[in-house]
Amino acid sequence: MIPGGGQPNMQQLLQQAQKMQQDLAKAQEELAQTEVDGKAGGGLVTATVTGGGELRALKIDPKAVDPEDTETLADLIVAAVQAANENAQTLQQQKLGPLAQGLGGGIPGLPF
């Protein structure tokens, strides 16, 4: 309810919306540059992704390499990438969640 029953100040609403858009764009840019890790096999495989989910690095401990069992290594890589992406989604929710709430929530393209 608007105090005094008056109309909302459209200029003020537009300024607030623009600030939220700027904050959202800044948070998305920070996410794109922030890296998070995911590990599998007790740290034998580590995947590094950006907050946006882009795979940046993959580290494989030589102990994980068995020429007779490449399937296990593949499974460890998939698990590490999945763990890193889960960490990236958590980071997205932490950074963008409050901004999405401020814009009414449910922004298309955001996972929350």
mmCIF file of N, CA and C in Angstrom:
data_model
loop_
_atom_site.group_PDB
_atom_site.id
_atom_site.type_symbol
_atom_site.label_atom_id
_atom_site.label_comp_id
_atom_site.label_asym_id
_atom_site.label_seq_id
_atom_site.Cartn_x
_atom_site.Cartn_y
_atom_site.Cartn_z
ATOM 1 N N MET A 1 0.839 -1.177 0.000
ATOM 2 C CA MET A 1 0.000 0.000 0.000
ATOM 3 C C MET A 1 0.881 1.236 0.000
ATOM 4 N N ILE A 2 0.491 2.197 -0.764
ATOM 5 C CA ILE A 2 1.255 3.433 -0.876
ATOM 6 C C ILE A 2 0.756 4.403 0.180
ATOM 7 N N PRO A 3 1.683 4.980 0.977
ATOM 8 C CA PRO A 3 1.265 5.905 2.034
ATOM 9 C C PRO A 3 0.441 7.056 1.454
ATOM 10 N N GLY A 4 -0.639 7.376 2.122
ATOM 11 C CA GLY A 4 -1.482 8.484 1.702
ATOM 12 C C GLY A 4 -2.336 8.167 0.488
ATOM 13 N N GLY A 5 -2.300 6.954 0.005
ATOM 14 C CA GLY A 5 -3.135 6.561 -1.126
ATOM 15 C C GLY A 5 -2.678 7.148 -2.450
ATOM 16 N N GLY A 6 -1.480 7.722 -2.524
ATOM 17 C CA GLY A 6 -0.993 8.335 -3.761
ATOM 18 C C GLY A 6 -0.485 7.301 -4.751
ATOM 19 N N GLN A 7 -0.134 7.778 -5.911
ATOM 20 C CA GLN A 7 0.411 6.919 -6.961
ATOM 21 C C GLN A 7 1.904 6.688 -6.712
ATOM 22 N N PRO A 8 2.425 5.540 -7.160
ATOM 23 C CA PRO A 8 3.857 5.295 -6.993
ATOM 24 C C PRO A 8 4.654 6.280 -7.849
ATOM 25 N N ASN A 9 5.800 6.652 -7.355
ATOM 26 C CA ASN A 9 6.690 7.542 -8.087
ATOM 27 C C ASN A 9 7.372 6.714 -9.178
ATOM 28 N N MET A 10 6.944 6.885 -10.425
ATOM 29 C CA MET A 10 7.449 6.070 -11.527
ATOM 30 C C MET A 10 8.949 6.279 -11.737
ATOM 31 N N GLN A 11 9.417 7.492 -11.571
ATOM 32 C CA GLN A 11 10.843 7.764 -11.736
ATOM 33 C C GLN A 11 11.646 6.982 -10.706
ATOM 34 N N GLN A 12 11.154 6.971 -9.471
ATOM 35 C CA GLN A 12 11.836 6.242 -8.404
ATOM 36 C C GLN A 12 11.809 4.735 -8.684
ATOM 37 N N LEU A 13 10.684 4.220 -9.154
ATOM 38 C CA LEU A 13 10.586 2.796 -9.483
ATOM 39 C C LEU A 13 11.548 2.433 -10.609
ATOM 40 N N LEU A 14 11.648 3.284 -11.616
ATOM 41 C CA LEU A 14 12.565 3.031 -12.724
ATOM 42 C C LEU A 14 14.012 3.036 -12.249
ATOM 43 N N GLN A 15 14.347 3.967 -11.365
ATOM 44 C CA GLN A 15 15.702 4.032 -10.834
ATOM 45 C C GLN A 15 16.029 2.775 -10.033
ATOM 46 N N GLN A 16 15.076 2.310 -9.235
ATOM 47 C CA GLN A 16 15.284 1.090 -8.455
ATOM 48 C C GLN A 16 15.474 -0.110 -9.383
ATOM 49 N N ALA A 17 14.656 -0.187 -10.425
ATOM 50 C CA ALA A 17 14.766 -1.300 -11.376
ATOM 51 C C ALA A 17 16.116 -1.259 -12.094
ATOM 52 N N GLN A 18 16.565 -0.079 -12.482
ATOM 53 C CA GLN A 18 17.857 0.044 -13.149
ATOM 54 C C GLN A 18 18.993 -0.352 -12.217
ATOM 55 N N LYS A 19 18.908 0.038 -10.958
ATOM 56 C CA LYS A 19 19.951 -0.329 -10.002
ATOM 57 C C LYS A 19 19.982 -1.843 -9.810
ATOM 58 N N MET A 20 18.807 -2.464 -9.717
ATOM 59 C CA MET A 20 18.764 -3.921 -9.558
ATOM 60 C C MET A 20 19.337 -4.605 -10.797
ATOM 61 N N GLN A 21 19.059 -4.077 -11.970
ATOM 62 C CA GLN A 21 19.618 -4.656 -13.195
ATOM 63 C C GLN A 21 21.139 -4.529 -13.190
ATOM 64 N N GLN A 22 21.643 -3.372 -12.760
ATOM 65 C CA GLN A 22 23.087 -3.177 -12.691
ATOM 66 C C GLN A 22 23.715 -4.131 -11.673
ATOM 67 N N ASP A 23 23.061 -4.280 -10.521
ATOM 68 C CA ASP A 23 23.565 -5.197 -9.488
ATOM 69 C C ASP A 23 23.580 -6.634 -10.007
ATOM 70 N N LEU A 24 22.524 -7.010 -10.724
ATOM 71 C CA LEU A 24 22.431 -8.355 -11.282
ATOM 72 C C LEU A 24 23.534 -8.575 -12.315
ATOM 73 N N ALA A 25 23.742 -7.610 -13.197
ATOM 74 C CA ALA A 25 24.787 -7.732 -14.215
ATOM 75 C C ALA A 25 26.165 -7.846 -13.560
ATOM 76 N N LYS A 26 26.396 -7.058 -12.508
ATOM 77 C CA LYS A 26 27.676 -7.117 -11.800
ATOM 78 C C LYS A 26 27.867 -8.481 -11.148
ATOM 79 N N ALA A 27 26.821 -8.996 -10.519
ATOM 80 C CA ALA A 27 26.913 -10.305 -9.864
ATOM 81 C C ALA A 27 27.161 -11.403 -10.899
ATOM 82 N N GLN A 28 26.517 -11.307 -12.069
ATOM 83 C CA GLN A 28 26.724 -12.311 -13.115
ATOM 84 C C GLN A 28 28.159 -12.253 -13.630
ATOM 85 N N GLU A 29 28.694 -11.055 -13.759
ATOM 86 C CA GLU A 29 30.077 -10.903 -14.201
ATOM 87 C C GLU A 29 31.038 -11.500 -13.173
ATOM 88 N N GLU A 30 30.769 -11.236 -11.894
ATOM 89 C CA GLU A 30 31.605 -11.814 -10.834
ATOM 90 C C GLU A 30 31.541 -13.337 -10.872
ATOM 91 N N LEU A 31 30.344 -13.876 -11.100
ATOM 92 C CA LEU A 31 30.189 -15.324 -11.176
ATOM 93 C C LEU A 31 31.010 -15.908 -12.318
ATOM 94 N N ALA A 32 30.998 -15.235 -13.449
ATOM 95 C CA ALA A 32 31.717 -15.731 -14.618
ATOM 96 C C ALA A 32 33.221 -15.794 -14.364
ATOM 97 N N GLN A 33 33.710 -14.997 -13.429
ATOM 98 C CA GLN A 33 35.140 -14.958 -13.138
ATOM 99 C C GLN A 33 35.520 -15.761 -11.898
ATOM 100 N N THR A 34 34.541 -16.118 -11.077
ATOM 101 C CA THR A 34 34.816 -16.867 -9.852
ATOM 102 C C THR A 34 34.932 -18.349 -10.181
ATOM 103 N N GLU A 35 35.961 -18.978 -9.656
ATOM 104 C CA GLU A 35 36.158 -20.405 -9.894
ATOM 105 C C GLU A 35 35.876 -21.197 -8.629
ATOM 106 N N VAL A 36 35.242 -22.355 -8.809
ATOM 107 C CA VAL A 36 34.971 -23.274 -7.703
ATOM 108 C C VAL A 36 35.438 -24.666 -8.115
ATOM 109 N N ASP A 37 35.780 -25.474 -7.124
ATOM 110 C CA ASP A 37 36.280 -26.825 -7.377
ATOM 111 C C ASP A 37 35.263 -27.871 -6.970
ATOM 112 N N GLY A 38 35.400 -29.013 -7.600
ATOM 113 C CA GLY A 38 34.674 -30.213 -7.207
ATOM 114 C C GLY A 38 35.676 -31.351 -7.203
ATOM 115 N N LYS A 39 35.586 -32.221 -6.203
ATOM 116 C CA LYS A 39 36.562 -33.311 -6.087
ATOM 117 C C LYS A 39 35.854 -34.660 -6.093
ATOM 118 N N ALA A 40 36.600 -35.665 -6.535
ATOM 119 C CA ALA A 40 36.093 -37.036 -6.514
ATOM 120 C C ALA A 40 37.245 -37.969 -6.181
ATOM 121 N N GLY A 41 36.889 -39.146 -5.693
ATOM 122 C CA GLY A 41 37.909 -40.138 -5.365
ATOM 123 C C GLY A 41 38.839 -39.681 -4.269
ATOM 124 N N GLY A 42 38.283 -38.981 -3.299
ATOM 125 C CA GLY A 42 39.112 -38.503 -2.196
ATOM 126 C C GLY A 42 40.156 -37.491 -2.639
ATOM 127 N N GLY A 43 39.858 -36.747 -3.704
ATOM 128 C CA GLY A 43 40.774 -35.729 -4.194
ATOM 129 C C GLY A 43 41.668 -36.201 -5.321
ATOM 130 N N LEU A 44 41.469 -37.434 -5.805
ATOM 131 C CA LEU A 44 42.284 -37.922 -6.922
ATOM 132 C C LEU A 44 42.003 -37.136 -8.201
ATOM 133 N N VAL A 45 40.752 -36.662 -8.332
ATOM 134 C CA VAL A 45 40.367 -35.858 -9.494
ATOM 135 C C VAL A 45 39.715 -34.582 -8.980
ATOM 136 N N THR A 46 40.178 -33.441 -9.502
ATOM 137 C CA THR A 46 39.610 -32.147 -9.142
ATOM 138 C C THR A 46 39.225 -31.410 -10.415
ATOM 139 N N ALA A 47 37.968 -30.977 -10.482
ATOM 140 C CA ALA A 47 37.491 -30.177 -11.608
ATOM 141 C C ALA A 47 37.280 -28.758 -11.111
ATOM 142 N N THR A 48 37.672 -27.794 -11.928
ATOM 143 C CA THR A 48 37.468 -26.383 -11.609
ATOM 144 C C THR A 48 36.536 -25.793 -12.654
ATOM 145 N N VAL A 49 35.449 -25.181 -12.180
ATOM 146 C CA VAL A 49 34.492 -24.534 -13.073
ATOM 147 C C VAL A 49 34.279 -23.102 -12.603
ATOM 148 N N THR A 50 33.765 -22.276 -13.520
ATOM 149 C CA THR A 50 33.399 -20.922 -13.125
ATOM 150 C C THR A 50 32.046 -20.981 -12.433
ATOM 151 N N GLY A 51 31.674 -19.878 -11.804
ATOM 152 C CA GLY A 51 30.361 -19.788 -11.180
ATOM 153 C C GLY A 51 29.241 -19.960 -12.187
ATOM 154 N N GLY A 52 29.534 -19.783 -13.465
ATOM 155 C CA GLY A 52 28.559 -19.991 -14.526
ATOM 156 C C GLY A 52 28.562 -21.411 -15.056
ATOM 157 N N GLY A 53 29.442 -22.267 -14.535
ATOM 158 C CA GLY A 53 29.456 -23.671 -14.924
ATOM 159 C C GLY A 53 30.421 -24.022 -16.048
ATOM 160 N N GLU A 54 31.292 -23.098 -16.448
ATOM 161 C CA GLU A 54 32.254 -23.379 -17.514
ATOM 162 C C GLU A 54 33.454 -24.119 -16.940
ATOM 163 N N LEU A 55 33.762 -25.290 -17.503
ATOM 164 C CA LEU A 55 34.905 -26.082 -17.055
ATOM 165 C C LEU A 55 36.191 -25.359 -17.415
ATOM 166 N N ARG A 56 37.027 -25.088 -16.420
ATOM 167 C CA ARG A 56 38.276 -24.345 -16.636
ATOM 168 C C ARG A 56 39.516 -25.228 -16.479
ATOM 169 N N ALA A 57 39.458 -26.196 -15.569
ATOM 170 C CA ALA A 57 40.645 -27.016 -15.327
ATOM 171 C C ALA A 57 40.234 -28.387 -14.813
ATOM 172 N N LEU A 58 41.116 -29.333 -15.045
ATOM 173 C CA LEU A 58 40.906 -30.695 -14.568
ATOM 174 C C LEU A 58 42.256 -31.223 -14.114
ATOM 175 N N LYS A 59 42.350 -31.598 -12.842
ATOM 176 C CA LYS A 59 43.590 -32.143 -12.299
ATOM 177 C C LYS A 59 43.365 -33.610 -11.961
ATOM 178 N N ILE A 60 44.289 -34.445 -12.425
ATOM 179 C CA ILE A 60 44.189 -35.883 -12.181
ATOM 180 C C ILE A 60 45.473 -36.346 -11.513
ATOM 181 N N ASP A 61 45.331 -36.878 -10.307
ATOM 182 C CA ASP A 61 46.475 -37.422 -9.589
ATOM 183 C C ASP A 61 46.945 -38.670 -10.350
ATOM 184 N N PRO A 62 48.245 -38.820 -10.566
ATOM 185 C CA PRO A 62 48.754 -39.995 -11.281
ATOM 186 C C PRO A 62 48.293 -41.321 -10.675
ATOM 187 N N LYS A 63 47.994 -41.321 -9.372
ATOM 188 C CA LYS A 63 47.519 -42.556 -8.733
ATOM 189 C C LYS A 63 46.171 -43.005 -9.287
ATOM 190 N N ALA A 64 45.431 -42.068 -9.903
ATOM 191 C CA ALA A 64 44.106 -42.402 -10.434
ATOM 192 C C ALA A 64 44.192 -43.037 -11.820
ATOM 193 N N VAL A 65 45.372 -43.013 -12.416
ATOM 194 C CA VAL A 65 45.529 -43.503 -13.789
ATOM 195 C C VAL A 65 45.954 -44.964 -13.776
ATOM 196 N N ASP A 66 45.051 -45.803 -14.245
ATOM 197 C CA ASP A 66 45.323 -47.233 -14.396
ATOM 198 C C ASP A 66 44.958 -47.586 -15.836
ATOM 199 N N PRO A 67 45.960 -47.863 -16.680
ATOM 200 C CA PRO A 67 45.664 -48.167 -18.084
ATOM 201 C C PRO A 67 44.697 -49.338 -18.262
ATOM 202 N N GLU A 68 44.623 -50.199 -17.269
ATOM 203 C CA GLU A 68 43.727 -51.350 -17.347
ATOM 204 C C GLU A 68 42.299 -51.002 -16.928
ATOM 205 N N ASP A 69 42.109 -49.806 -16.334
ATOM 206 C CA ASP A 69 40.789 -49.443 -15.818
ATOM 207 C C ASP A 69 40.492 -47.964 -16.097
ATOM 208 N N THR A 70 40.285 -47.656 -17.353
ATOM 209 C CA THR A 70 39.985 -46.260 -17.712
ATOM 210 C C THR A 70 38.555 -45.879 -17.349
ATOM 211 N N GLU A 71 37.685 -46.861 -17.169
ATOM 212 C CA GLU A 71 36.291 -46.560 -16.810
ATOM 213 C C GLU A 71 36.201 -45.891 -15.437
ATOM 214 N N THR A 72 36.976 -46.359 -14.486
ATOM 215 C CA THR A 72 36.955 -45.751 -13.160
ATOM 216 C C THR A 72 37.443 -44.313 -13.228
ATOM 217 N N LEU A 73 38.488 -44.066 -13.996
ATOM 218 C CA LEU A 73 38.991 -42.704 -14.148
ATOM 219 C C LEU A 73 37.914 -41.817 -14.778
ATOM 220 N N ALA A 74 37.239 -42.325 -15.797
ATOM 221 C CA ALA A 74 36.165 -41.556 -16.435
ATOM 222 C C ALA A 74 35.059 -41.245 -15.425
ATOM 223 N N ASP A 75 34.701 -42.227 -14.613
ATOM 224 C CA ASP A 75 33.674 -42.008 -13.586
ATOM 225 C C ASP A 75 34.107 -40.935 -12.584
ATOM 226 N N LEU A 76 35.375 -40.966 -12.185
ATOM 227 C CA LEU A 76 35.888 -39.962 -11.250
ATOM 228 C C LEU A 76 35.848 -38.565 -11.872
ATOM 229 N N ILE A 77 36.177 -38.466 -13.157
ATOM 230 C CA ILE A 77 36.136 -37.169 -13.840
ATOM 231 C C ILE A 77 34.711 -36.642 -13.887
ATOM 232 N N VAL A 78 33.770 -37.500 -14.267
ATOM 233 C CA VAL A 78 32.363 -37.077 -14.318
ATOM 234 C C VAL A 78 31.891 -36.637 -12.932
ATOM 235 N N ALA A 79 32.237 -37.397 -11.904
ATOM 236 C CA ALA A 79 31.818 -37.058 -10.540
ATOM 237 C C ALA A 79 32.418 -35.723 -10.096
ATOM 238 N N ALA A 80 33.682 -35.480 -10.439
ATOM 239 C CA ALA A 80 34.326 -34.229 -10.047
ATOM 240 C C ALA A 80 33.677 -33.041 -10.758
ATOM 241 N N VAL A 81 33.368 -33.193 -12.036
ATOM 242 C CA VAL A 81 32.725 -32.110 -12.783
ATOM 243 C C VAL A 81 31.323 -31.855 -12.229
ATOM 244 N N GLN A 82 30.599 -32.918 -11.917
ATOM 245 C CA GLN A 82 29.266 -32.752 -11.329
ATOM 246 C C GLN A 82 29.352 -32.036 -9.981
ATOM 247 N N ALA A 83 30.320 -32.412 -9.157
ATOM 248 C CA ALA A 83 30.479 -31.762 -7.850
ATOM 249 C C ALA A 83 30.827 -30.287 -8.030
ATOM 250 N N ALA A 84 31.684 -29.983 -8.985
ATOM 251 C CA ALA A 84 32.045 -28.589 -9.235
ATOM 252 C C ALA A 84 30.830 -27.799 -9.714
ATOM 253 N N ASN A 85 30.017 -28.391 -10.590
ATOM 254 C CA ASN A 85 28.823 -27.700 -11.076
ATOM 255 C C ASN A 85 27.802 -27.492 -9.957
ATOM 256 N N GLU A 86 27.690 -28.443 -9.050
ATOM 257 C CA GLU A 86 26.799 -28.258 -7.895
ATOM 258 C C GLU A 86 27.291 -27.096 -7.038
ATOM 259 N N ASN A 87 28.611 -27.005 -6.850
ATOM 260 C CA ASN A 87 29.172 -25.890 -6.089
ATOM 261 C C ASN A 87 28.941 -24.567 -6.819
ATOM 262 N N ALA A 88 29.008 -24.587 -8.146
ATOM 263 C CA ALA A 88 28.747 -23.378 -8.934
ATOM 264 C C ALA A 88 27.286 -22.952 -8.785
ATOM 265 N N GLN A 89 26.370 -23.926 -8.768
ATOM 266 C CA GLN A 89 24.952 -23.581 -8.594
ATOM 267 C C GLN A 89 24.699 -22.988 -7.210
ATOM 268 N N THR A 90 25.346 -23.532 -6.209
ATOM 269 C CA THR A 90 25.220 -22.979 -4.861
ATOM 270 C C THR A 90 25.718 -21.537 -4.848
ATOM 271 N N LEU A 91 26.842 -21.301 -5.509
ATOM 272 C CA LEU A 91 27.382 -19.951 -5.594
ATOM 273 C C LEU A 91 26.412 -19.019 -6.326
ATOM 274 N N GLN A 92 25.804 -19.513 -7.402
ATOM 275 C CA GLN A 92 24.815 -18.709 -8.145
ATOM 276 C C GLN A 92 23.658 -18.316 -7.241
ATOM 277 N N GLN A 93 23.170 -19.271 -6.477
ATOM 278 C CA GLN A 93 22.039 -18.988 -5.598
ATOM 279 C C GLN A 93 22.417 -17.976 -4.525
ATOM 280 N N GLN A 94 23.638 -18.086 -4.015
ATOM 281 C CA GLN A 94 24.087 -17.144 -2.996
ATOM 282 C C GLN A 94 24.223 -15.732 -3.563
ATOM 283 N N LYS A 95 24.770 -15.626 -4.774
ATOM 284 C CA LYS A 95 25.021 -14.303 -5.357
ATOM 285 C C LYS A 95 23.791 -13.705 -6.018
ATOM 286 N N LEU A 96 23.033 -14.541 -6.735
ATOM 287 C CA LEU A 96 21.934 -14.012 -7.533
ATOM 288 C C LEU A 96 20.579 -14.151 -6.863
ATOM 289 N N GLY A 97 20.460 -15.065 -5.914
ATOM 290 C CA GLY A 97 19.173 -15.289 -5.255
ATOM 291 C C GLY A 97 18.567 -14.037 -4.661
ATOM 292 N N PRO A 98 19.320 -13.294 -3.852
ATOM 293 C CA PRO A 98 18.748 -12.073 -3.274
ATOM 294 C C PRO A 98 18.368 -11.044 -4.333
ATOM 295 N N LEU A 99 19.138 -10.984 -5.418
ATOM 296 C CA LEU A 99 18.815 -10.031 -6.485
ATOM 297 C C LEU A 99 17.554 -10.466 -7.226
ATOM 298 N N ALA A 100 17.418 -11.767 -7.449
ATOM 299 C CA ALA A 100 16.220 -12.264 -8.128
ATOM 300 C C ALA A 100 14.982 -12.018 -7.278
ATOM 301 N N GLN A 101 15.127 -12.168 -5.964
ATOM 302 C CA GLN A 101 14.010 -11.896 -5.063
ATOM 303 C C GLN A 101 13.592 -10.435 -5.166
ATOM 304 N N GLY A 102 14.595 -9.548 -5.267
ATOM 305 C CA GLY A 102 14.316 -8.124 -5.368
ATOM 306 C C GLY A 102 13.615 -7.753 -6.657
ATOM 307 N N LEU A 103 13.799 -8.579 -7.688
ATOM 308 C CA LEU A 103 13.139 -8.325 -8.970
ATOM 309 C C LEU A 103 11.847 -9.118 -9.098
ATOM 310 N N GLY A 104 11.378 -9.665 -8.000
ATOM 311 C CA GLY A 104 10.126 -10.414 -8.025
ATOM 312 C C GLY A 104 10.326 -11.908 -8.145
ATOM 313 N N GLY A 105 11.576 -12.365 -8.200
ATOM 314 C CA GLY A 105 11.862 -13.792 -8.275
ATOM 315 C C GLY A 105 11.469 -14.362 -9.622
ATOM 316 N N GLY A 106 11.847 -15.588 -9.850
ATOM 317 C CA GLY A 106 11.439 -16.282 -11.049
ATOM 318 C C GLY A 106 11.937 -15.642 -12.345
ATOM 319 N N ILE A 107 13.164 -15.163 -12.355
ATOM 320 C CA ILE A 107 13.710 -14.576 -13.582
ATOM 321 C C ILE A 107 14.004 -15.716 -14.546
ATOM 322 N N PRO A 108 13.470 -15.638 -15.773
ATOM 323 C CA PRO A 108 13.742 -16.697 -16.755
ATOM 324 C C PRO A 108 15.233 -16.861 -16.980
ATOM 325 N N GLY A 109 15.664 -18.106 -17.047
ATOM 326 C CA GLY A 109 17.078 -18.381 -17.292
ATOM 327 C C GLY A 109 17.880 -18.588 -16.017
ATOM 328 N N LEU A 110 17.350 -18.210 -14.877
ATOM 329 C CA LEU A 110 18.052 -18.447 -13.623
ATOM 330 C C LEU A 110 17.480 -19.718 -12.995
ATOM 331 N N PRO A 111 18.343 -20.535 -12.407
ATOM 332 C CA PRO A 111 17.899 -21.836 -11.904
ATOM 333 C C PRO A 111 17.137 -21.809 -10.581
ATOM 334 N N PHE A 112 16.616 -20.655 -10.173
ATOM 335 C CA PHE A 112 15.882 -20.607 -8.912
ATOM 336 C C PHE A 112 14.766 -19.619 -9.016
#
